[in-house]
Coordinates of C-alpha atoms in Angstrom, one line a residue:
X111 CA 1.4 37.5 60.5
X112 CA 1.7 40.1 63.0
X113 CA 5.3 38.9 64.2
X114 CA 8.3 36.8 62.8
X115 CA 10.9 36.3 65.2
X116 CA 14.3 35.3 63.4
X117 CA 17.0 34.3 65.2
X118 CA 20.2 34.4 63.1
X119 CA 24.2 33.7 64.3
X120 CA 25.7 36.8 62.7
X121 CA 24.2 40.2 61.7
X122 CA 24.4 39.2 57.6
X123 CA 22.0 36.2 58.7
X124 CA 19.7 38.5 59.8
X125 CA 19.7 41.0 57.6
X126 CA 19.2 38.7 54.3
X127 CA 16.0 37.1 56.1
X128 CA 14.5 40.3 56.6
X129 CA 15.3 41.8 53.1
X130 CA 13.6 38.5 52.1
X131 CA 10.5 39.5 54.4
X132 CA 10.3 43.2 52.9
X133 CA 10.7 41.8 49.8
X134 CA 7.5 39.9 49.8
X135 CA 5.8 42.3 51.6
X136 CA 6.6 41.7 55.7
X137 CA 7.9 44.5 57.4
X138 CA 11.3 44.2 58.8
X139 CA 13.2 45.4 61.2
X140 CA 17.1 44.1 62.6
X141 CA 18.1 44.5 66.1
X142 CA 21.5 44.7 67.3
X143 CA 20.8 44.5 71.3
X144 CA 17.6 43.7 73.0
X145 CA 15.2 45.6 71.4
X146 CA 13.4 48.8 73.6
X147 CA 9.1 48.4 73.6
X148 CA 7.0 48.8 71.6
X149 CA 8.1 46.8 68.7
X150 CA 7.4 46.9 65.3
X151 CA 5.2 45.2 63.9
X152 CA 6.4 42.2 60.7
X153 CA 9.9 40.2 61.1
X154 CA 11.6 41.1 64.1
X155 CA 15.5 39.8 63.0
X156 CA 17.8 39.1 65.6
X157 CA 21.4 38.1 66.1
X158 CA 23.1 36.1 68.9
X159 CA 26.4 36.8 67.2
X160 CA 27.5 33.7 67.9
X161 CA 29.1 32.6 64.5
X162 CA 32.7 32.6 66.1
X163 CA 32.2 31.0 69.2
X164 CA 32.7 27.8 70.2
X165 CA 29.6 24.9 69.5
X166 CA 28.8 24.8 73.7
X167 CA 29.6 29.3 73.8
X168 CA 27.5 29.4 70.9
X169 CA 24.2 27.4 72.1
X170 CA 24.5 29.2 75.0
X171 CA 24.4 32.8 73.4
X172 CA 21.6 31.6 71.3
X173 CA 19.5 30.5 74.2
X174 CA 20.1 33.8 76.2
X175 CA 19.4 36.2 72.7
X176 CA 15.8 34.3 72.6
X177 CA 15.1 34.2 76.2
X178 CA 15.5 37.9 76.5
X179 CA 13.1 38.8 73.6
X180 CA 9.8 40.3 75.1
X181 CA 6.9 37.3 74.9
X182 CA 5.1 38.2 71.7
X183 CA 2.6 35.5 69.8
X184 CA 5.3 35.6 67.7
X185 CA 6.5 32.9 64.8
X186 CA 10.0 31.5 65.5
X187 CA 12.3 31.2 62.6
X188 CA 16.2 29.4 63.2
X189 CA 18.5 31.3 60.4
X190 CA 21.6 29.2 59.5
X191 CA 23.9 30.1 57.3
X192 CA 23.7 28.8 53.7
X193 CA 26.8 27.4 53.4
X194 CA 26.5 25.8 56.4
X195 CA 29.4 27.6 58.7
X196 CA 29.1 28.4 62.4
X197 CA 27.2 25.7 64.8
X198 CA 24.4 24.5 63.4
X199 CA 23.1 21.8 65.7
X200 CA 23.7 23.1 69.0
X201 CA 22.1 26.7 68.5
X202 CA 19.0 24.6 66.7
X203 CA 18.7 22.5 69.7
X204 CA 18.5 25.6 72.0
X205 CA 16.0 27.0 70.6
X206 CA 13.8 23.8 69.8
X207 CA 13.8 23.5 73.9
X208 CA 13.5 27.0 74.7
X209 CA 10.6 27.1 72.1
X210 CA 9.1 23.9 73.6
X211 CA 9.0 22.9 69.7
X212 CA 8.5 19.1 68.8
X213 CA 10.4 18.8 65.7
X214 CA 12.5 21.0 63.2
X215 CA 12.5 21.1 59.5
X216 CA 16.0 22.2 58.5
X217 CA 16.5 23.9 54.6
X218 CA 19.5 26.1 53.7
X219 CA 19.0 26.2 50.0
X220 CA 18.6 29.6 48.6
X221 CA 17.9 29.2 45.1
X222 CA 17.9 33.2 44.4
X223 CA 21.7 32.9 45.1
X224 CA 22.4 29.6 43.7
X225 CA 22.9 27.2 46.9
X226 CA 20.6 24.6 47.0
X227 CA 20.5 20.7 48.8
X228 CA 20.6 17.4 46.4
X229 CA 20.8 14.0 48.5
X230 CA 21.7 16.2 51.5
X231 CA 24.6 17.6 49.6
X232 CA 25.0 21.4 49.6
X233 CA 25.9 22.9 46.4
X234 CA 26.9 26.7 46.0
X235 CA 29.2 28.9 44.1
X236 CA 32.9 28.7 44.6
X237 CA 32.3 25.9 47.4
X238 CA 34.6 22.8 46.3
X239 CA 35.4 19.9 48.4
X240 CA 35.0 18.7 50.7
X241 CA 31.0 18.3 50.6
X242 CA 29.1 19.4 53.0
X243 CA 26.4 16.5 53.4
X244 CA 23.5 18.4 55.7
X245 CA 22.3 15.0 57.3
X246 CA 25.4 13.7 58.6
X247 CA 26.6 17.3 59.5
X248 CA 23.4 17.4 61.8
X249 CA 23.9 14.1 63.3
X250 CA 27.4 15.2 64.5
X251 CA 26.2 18.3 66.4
X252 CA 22.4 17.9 67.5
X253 CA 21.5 15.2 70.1
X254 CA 18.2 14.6 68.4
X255 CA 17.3 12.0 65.5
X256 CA 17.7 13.1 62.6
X257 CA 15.2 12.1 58.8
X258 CA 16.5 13.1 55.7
X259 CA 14.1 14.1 53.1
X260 CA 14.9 14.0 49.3
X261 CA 14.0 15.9 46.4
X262 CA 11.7 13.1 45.0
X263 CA 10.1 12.8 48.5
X264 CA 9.7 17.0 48.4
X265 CA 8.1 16.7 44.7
X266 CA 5.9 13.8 45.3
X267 CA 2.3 13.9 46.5
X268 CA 2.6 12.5 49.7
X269 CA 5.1 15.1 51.3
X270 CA 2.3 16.0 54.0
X271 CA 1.7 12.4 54.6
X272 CA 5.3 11.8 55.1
X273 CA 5.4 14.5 57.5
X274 CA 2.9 13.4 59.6
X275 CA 4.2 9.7 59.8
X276 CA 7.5 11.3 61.0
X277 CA 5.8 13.0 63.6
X278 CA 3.7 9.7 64.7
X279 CA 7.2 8.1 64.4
X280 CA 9.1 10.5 66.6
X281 CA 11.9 11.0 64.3
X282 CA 12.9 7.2 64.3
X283 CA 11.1 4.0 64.2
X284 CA 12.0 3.7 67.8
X285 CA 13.1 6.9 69.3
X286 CA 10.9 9.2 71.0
X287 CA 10.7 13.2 71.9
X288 CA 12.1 15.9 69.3
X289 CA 13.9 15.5 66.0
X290 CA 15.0 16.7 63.2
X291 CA 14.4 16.4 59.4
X292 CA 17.1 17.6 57.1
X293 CA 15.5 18.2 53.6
X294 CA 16.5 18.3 50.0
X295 CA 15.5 21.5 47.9
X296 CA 16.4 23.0 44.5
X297 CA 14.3 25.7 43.6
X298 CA 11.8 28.1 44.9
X299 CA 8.6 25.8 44.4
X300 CA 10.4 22.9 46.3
X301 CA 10.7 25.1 49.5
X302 CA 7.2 26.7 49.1
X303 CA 6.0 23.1 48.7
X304 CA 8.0 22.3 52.1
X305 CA 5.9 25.3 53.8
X306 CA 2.7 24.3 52.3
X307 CA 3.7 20.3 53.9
X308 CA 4.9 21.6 57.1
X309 CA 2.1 24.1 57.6
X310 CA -0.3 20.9 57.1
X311 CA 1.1 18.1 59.1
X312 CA 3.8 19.5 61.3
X313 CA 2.3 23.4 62.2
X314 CA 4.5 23.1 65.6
X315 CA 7.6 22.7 64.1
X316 CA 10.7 25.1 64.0
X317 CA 11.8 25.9 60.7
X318 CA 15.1 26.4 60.3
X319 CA 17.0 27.6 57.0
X320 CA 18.0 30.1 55.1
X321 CA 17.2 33.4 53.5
X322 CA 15.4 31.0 50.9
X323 CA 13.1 29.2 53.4
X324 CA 12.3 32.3 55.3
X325 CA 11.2 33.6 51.8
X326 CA 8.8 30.6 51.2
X327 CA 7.1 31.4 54.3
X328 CA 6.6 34.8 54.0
X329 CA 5.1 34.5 50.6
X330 CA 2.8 31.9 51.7
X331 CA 1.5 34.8 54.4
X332 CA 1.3 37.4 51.9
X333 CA -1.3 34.6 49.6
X334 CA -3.7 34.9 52.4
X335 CA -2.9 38.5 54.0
X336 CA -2.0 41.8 53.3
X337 CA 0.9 43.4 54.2
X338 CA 1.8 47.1 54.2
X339 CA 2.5 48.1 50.6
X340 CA 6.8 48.5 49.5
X341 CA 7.8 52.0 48.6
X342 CA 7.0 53.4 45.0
X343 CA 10.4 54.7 43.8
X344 CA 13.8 54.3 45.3
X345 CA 15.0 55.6 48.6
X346 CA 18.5 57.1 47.3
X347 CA 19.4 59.8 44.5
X348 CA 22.1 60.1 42.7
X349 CA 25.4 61.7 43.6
X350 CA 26.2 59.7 46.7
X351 CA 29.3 59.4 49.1
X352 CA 29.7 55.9 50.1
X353 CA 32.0 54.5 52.6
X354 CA 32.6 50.6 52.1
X355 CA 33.6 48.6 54.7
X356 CA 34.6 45.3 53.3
X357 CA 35.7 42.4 56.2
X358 CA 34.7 39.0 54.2
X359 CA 37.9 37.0 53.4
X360 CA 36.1 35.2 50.7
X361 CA 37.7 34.7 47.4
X362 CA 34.2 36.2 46.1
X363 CA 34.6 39.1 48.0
X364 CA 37.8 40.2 46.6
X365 CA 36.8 39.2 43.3
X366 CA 33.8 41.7 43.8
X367 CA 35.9 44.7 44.9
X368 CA 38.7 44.1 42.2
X369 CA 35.9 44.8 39.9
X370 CA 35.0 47.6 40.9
X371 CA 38.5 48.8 41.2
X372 CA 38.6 48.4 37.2
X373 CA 35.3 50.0 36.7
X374 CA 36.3 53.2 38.8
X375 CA 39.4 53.6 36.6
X376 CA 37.2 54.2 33.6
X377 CA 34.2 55.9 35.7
X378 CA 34.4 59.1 38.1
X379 CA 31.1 57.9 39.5
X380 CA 32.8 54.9 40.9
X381 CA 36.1 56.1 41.6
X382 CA 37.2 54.6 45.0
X383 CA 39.8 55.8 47.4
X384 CA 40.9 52.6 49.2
X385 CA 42.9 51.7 52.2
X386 CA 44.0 48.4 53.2
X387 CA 43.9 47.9 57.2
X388 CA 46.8 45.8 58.1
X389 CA 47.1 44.6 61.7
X390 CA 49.3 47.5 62.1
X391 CA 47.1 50.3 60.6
X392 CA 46.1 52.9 62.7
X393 CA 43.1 55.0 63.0
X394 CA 44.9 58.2 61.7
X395 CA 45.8 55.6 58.2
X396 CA 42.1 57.2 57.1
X397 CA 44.0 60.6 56.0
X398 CA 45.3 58.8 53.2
X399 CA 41.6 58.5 51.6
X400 CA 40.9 60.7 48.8
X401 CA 38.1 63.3 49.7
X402 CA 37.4 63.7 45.1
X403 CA 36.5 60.1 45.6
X404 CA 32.8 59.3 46.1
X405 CA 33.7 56.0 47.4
X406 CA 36.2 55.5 50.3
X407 CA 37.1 51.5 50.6
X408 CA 38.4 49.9 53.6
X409 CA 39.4 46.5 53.4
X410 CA 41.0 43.6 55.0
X411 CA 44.2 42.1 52.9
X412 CA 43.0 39.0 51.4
X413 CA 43.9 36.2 53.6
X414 CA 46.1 33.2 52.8
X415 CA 44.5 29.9 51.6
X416 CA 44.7 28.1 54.4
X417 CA 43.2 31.0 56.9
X418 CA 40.5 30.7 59.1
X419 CA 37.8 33.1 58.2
X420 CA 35.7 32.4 61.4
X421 CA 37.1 32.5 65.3
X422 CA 38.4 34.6 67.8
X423 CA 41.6 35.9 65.4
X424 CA 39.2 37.0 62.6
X425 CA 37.0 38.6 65.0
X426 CA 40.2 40.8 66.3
X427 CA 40.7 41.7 62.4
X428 CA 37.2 42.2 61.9
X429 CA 37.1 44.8 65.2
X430 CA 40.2 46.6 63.9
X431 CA 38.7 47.2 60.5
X432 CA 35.6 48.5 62.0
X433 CA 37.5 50.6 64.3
X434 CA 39.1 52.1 61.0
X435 CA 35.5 52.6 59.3
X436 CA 34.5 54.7 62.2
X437 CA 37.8 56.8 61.6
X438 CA 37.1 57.1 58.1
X439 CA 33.3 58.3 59.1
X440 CA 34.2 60.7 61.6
X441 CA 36.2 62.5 58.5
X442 CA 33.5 62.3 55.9
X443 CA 30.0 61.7 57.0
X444 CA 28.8 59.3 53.9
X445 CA 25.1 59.3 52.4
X446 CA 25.2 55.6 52.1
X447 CA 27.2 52.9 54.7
X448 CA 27.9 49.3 52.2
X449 CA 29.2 46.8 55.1
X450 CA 30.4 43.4 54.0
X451 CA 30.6 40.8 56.3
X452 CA 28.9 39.6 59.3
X453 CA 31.6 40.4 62.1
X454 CA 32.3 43.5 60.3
X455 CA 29.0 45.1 59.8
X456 CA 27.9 43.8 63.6
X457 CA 30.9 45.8 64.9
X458 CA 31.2 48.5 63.0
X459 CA 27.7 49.4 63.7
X460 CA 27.9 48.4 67.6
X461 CA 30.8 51.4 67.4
X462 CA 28.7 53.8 66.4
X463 CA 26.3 53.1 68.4
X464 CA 23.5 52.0 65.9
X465 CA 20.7 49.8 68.0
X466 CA 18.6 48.7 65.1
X467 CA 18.2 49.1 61.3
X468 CA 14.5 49.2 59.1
X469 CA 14.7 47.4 56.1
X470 CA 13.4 49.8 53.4
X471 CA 13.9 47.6 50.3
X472 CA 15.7 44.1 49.1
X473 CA 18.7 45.7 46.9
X474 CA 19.9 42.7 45.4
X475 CA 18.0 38.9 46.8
X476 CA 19.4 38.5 50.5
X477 CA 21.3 42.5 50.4
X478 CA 18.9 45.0 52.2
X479 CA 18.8 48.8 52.0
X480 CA 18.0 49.8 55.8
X481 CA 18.0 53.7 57.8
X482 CA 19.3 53.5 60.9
X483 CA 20.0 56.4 63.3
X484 CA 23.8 57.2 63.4
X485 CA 25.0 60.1 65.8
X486 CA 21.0 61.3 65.7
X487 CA 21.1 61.4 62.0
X488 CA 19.4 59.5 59.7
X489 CA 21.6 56.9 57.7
X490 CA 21.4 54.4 54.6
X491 CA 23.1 51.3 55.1
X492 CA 23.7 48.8 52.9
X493 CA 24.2 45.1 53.8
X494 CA 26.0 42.3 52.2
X495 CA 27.0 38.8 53.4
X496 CA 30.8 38.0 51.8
X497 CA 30.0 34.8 49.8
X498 CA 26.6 36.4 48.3
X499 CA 26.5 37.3 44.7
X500 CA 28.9 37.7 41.7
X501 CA 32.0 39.6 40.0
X502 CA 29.7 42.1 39.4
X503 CA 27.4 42.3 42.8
X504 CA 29.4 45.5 44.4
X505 CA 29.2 47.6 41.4
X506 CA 25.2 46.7 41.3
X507 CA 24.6 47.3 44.9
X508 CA 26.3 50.5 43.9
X509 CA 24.3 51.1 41.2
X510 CA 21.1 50.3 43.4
X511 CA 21.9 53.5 45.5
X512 CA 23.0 55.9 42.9
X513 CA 26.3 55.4 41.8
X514 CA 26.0 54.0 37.8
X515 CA 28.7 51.8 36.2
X516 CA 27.9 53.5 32.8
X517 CA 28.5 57.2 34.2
X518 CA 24.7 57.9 34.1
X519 CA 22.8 58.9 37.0
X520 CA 20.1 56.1 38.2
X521 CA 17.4 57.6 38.9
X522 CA 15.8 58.2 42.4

């Protein structure tokens, strides 16, 4: 596999596939704007930053993102978000014409962070009513047919055959032209059997998914190829400054930096300086950080239950609290950038005029370490979507690039 081109809505969606991709071996590279020749050679991750726009805005920025990319015998992989936000159908049906594909085969589940599809139904941490039910959600926003697949069809022997009859088929028993199959998985095996199927009896189609599909695929590569070997060792040392940017409204999100707030009372390693950035904060707010600290926090309030966390209004908040980061960065230059959230990160870096990132190792499933040239210096940045991970997933990222919860050093 020479070249993987992922296409994902926001810059977290692309930066989770290609941690995946380095992960199991691919190298990986993100883009922020149309990429400058030659390329790099592995998964190529893209972003039409389209998560906020609306389903019409959206299909259009995805169709313009992939119609700029240089013509490459490339792969095409469709990154969705695996939970399910942002438009879906529309920015899958762009690309299944631009691509000229005949079908897709549509999988968000990403067992490695607990979201997987039963009977079409998503089911992830923290994600209560109402359900999301994949099928019907595709029916609603893509103007193909659409064939659900369930986990007894993925686990039986005849998933290839099944396949093929869809394709025979069309997607219905009387429609004609593309369509699209929304299917059940659980764990890893049940995607890698979905790759080993689709790779048999539907090699033309687009798959679409997850972090947790794109990792089926590439591991099915790296069974019959080599790729470039990861690093030996870790990238960081010990004794880092970190500036954390923190724009998810998620209830996970704030759970994860409340934690580390309690472990930096007890541990100088983790002690965080942090500023809230209110709609009324101003750049010159940053002052207020505390240069002892090794960590500077900049964070959005948490929102109110019944807040939109995706749309033009959150974009404004997530473009002020980028502005702030690159306030707080102009005062102390940091070792290691953690961004959390898609707007966020995608802005904040687009500020400092960061044009793409190489992943240089999976951190955490779906949370890559990537350098990235910042103001002609070389930078570590750390990526996390909001909703990924547990209480504890900050403090380990942390840990991950030097900082220790228990006051000793990890080791570089």
């Amino acid at each position: 596999m020479r070249y993987l081109k992922i296409l994902a809505d926001d810059l977290t969606g692309a930066a989770d596939t290609a941690a995946r991709c380095r992960r199991f071996g691919l190298p990986a590279t993100i883009f922020l704007d149309s990429p400058e020749m030659p390329l790099p050679q592995g998964a190529l991750a893209f972003t039409s930053d389209s998560r906020h726009l609306t389903a019409d805005a959206a299909a259009k920025s995805a169709r313009k993102t992939a119609a700029s990319l240089p013509a490459l015998d490339a792969r095409w992989y469709k990154k969705i978000d695996s939970t399910l936000r942002g438009n879906v159908g529309s920015e899958l049906d762009a690309l299944l014409e631009l691509v000229d594909a005949p079908a897709a085969v549509v999988c968000p589940a990403f067992p490695a962070q607990r979201r997987w599809l039963r009977n079409g139904i998503l089911t992830a941490p923290d994600f209560g009513p109402p359900a999301i039910h994949l099928p019907s959600l595709l029916r609603e926003q893509s103007r193909h047919p659409v064939v659900a697949l369930s986990i007894e069809e993925v686990r039986g022997a005849a998933l290839a055959t099944r396949l093929k009859r869809l394709m025979r088929m069309g997607g219905s028993c009387t429609g004609q032209g593309r369509f699209v199959i929304a299917v059940d998985a659980i764990t890893d095996d049940d995607l890698d059997r979905l790759v080993m199927a689709q790779e048999e009896a539907l090699p033309d189609a687009l798959l679409c998914g997850s972090a947790g599909l794109v990792g089926a695929l590439v591991r099915r590569e790296a069974a019959k190829e080599t790729f470039p070997a990861l690093p030996v060792g870790r990238i960081c040392t010990a004794g880092q400054t970190v500036l954390l940017v923190a724009g998810s409204g998620s209830e996970v999100s704030h759970r994860q930096i409340a934690h580390l707030l309690r472990c930096g009372d007890d541990n100088p390693q983790l002690g965080t300086s942090r500023l809230i950035v209110l709609p009324e904060t101003d750049s010159a707010a940053t002052a207020s950080l505390n240069p002892t600290r090794p960590i500077w926090l900049l964070q959005q309030p948490q929102p109110q239950p019944d807040a939109v966390l995706d749309g033009p209004e959150a974009r404004r908040r997530a473009d002020h609290l980028a502005r702030g980061g690159a306030a707080a960065l102009a005062r102390r230059p940091a070792d290691v950038l953690l961004l959390v959230g898609g707007d966020t990160a995608m802005l904040f870096l687009r500020h400092l005029g960061a044009a793409r990132l190489k992943v240089e190792e999976e951190l955490l499933p779906g949370m890559p370490l990537c350098s990235g040239v910042i103001d002609g210096r070389s930078t570590l940045i750390a990526i996390k979507p909001g909703r990924f991970g547990g209480e504890r997933t900050l403090v380990e990222l942390l840990g991950r690039v030097g900082l220790s919860e228990h006051g000793a050093s990890v080791a570089g």
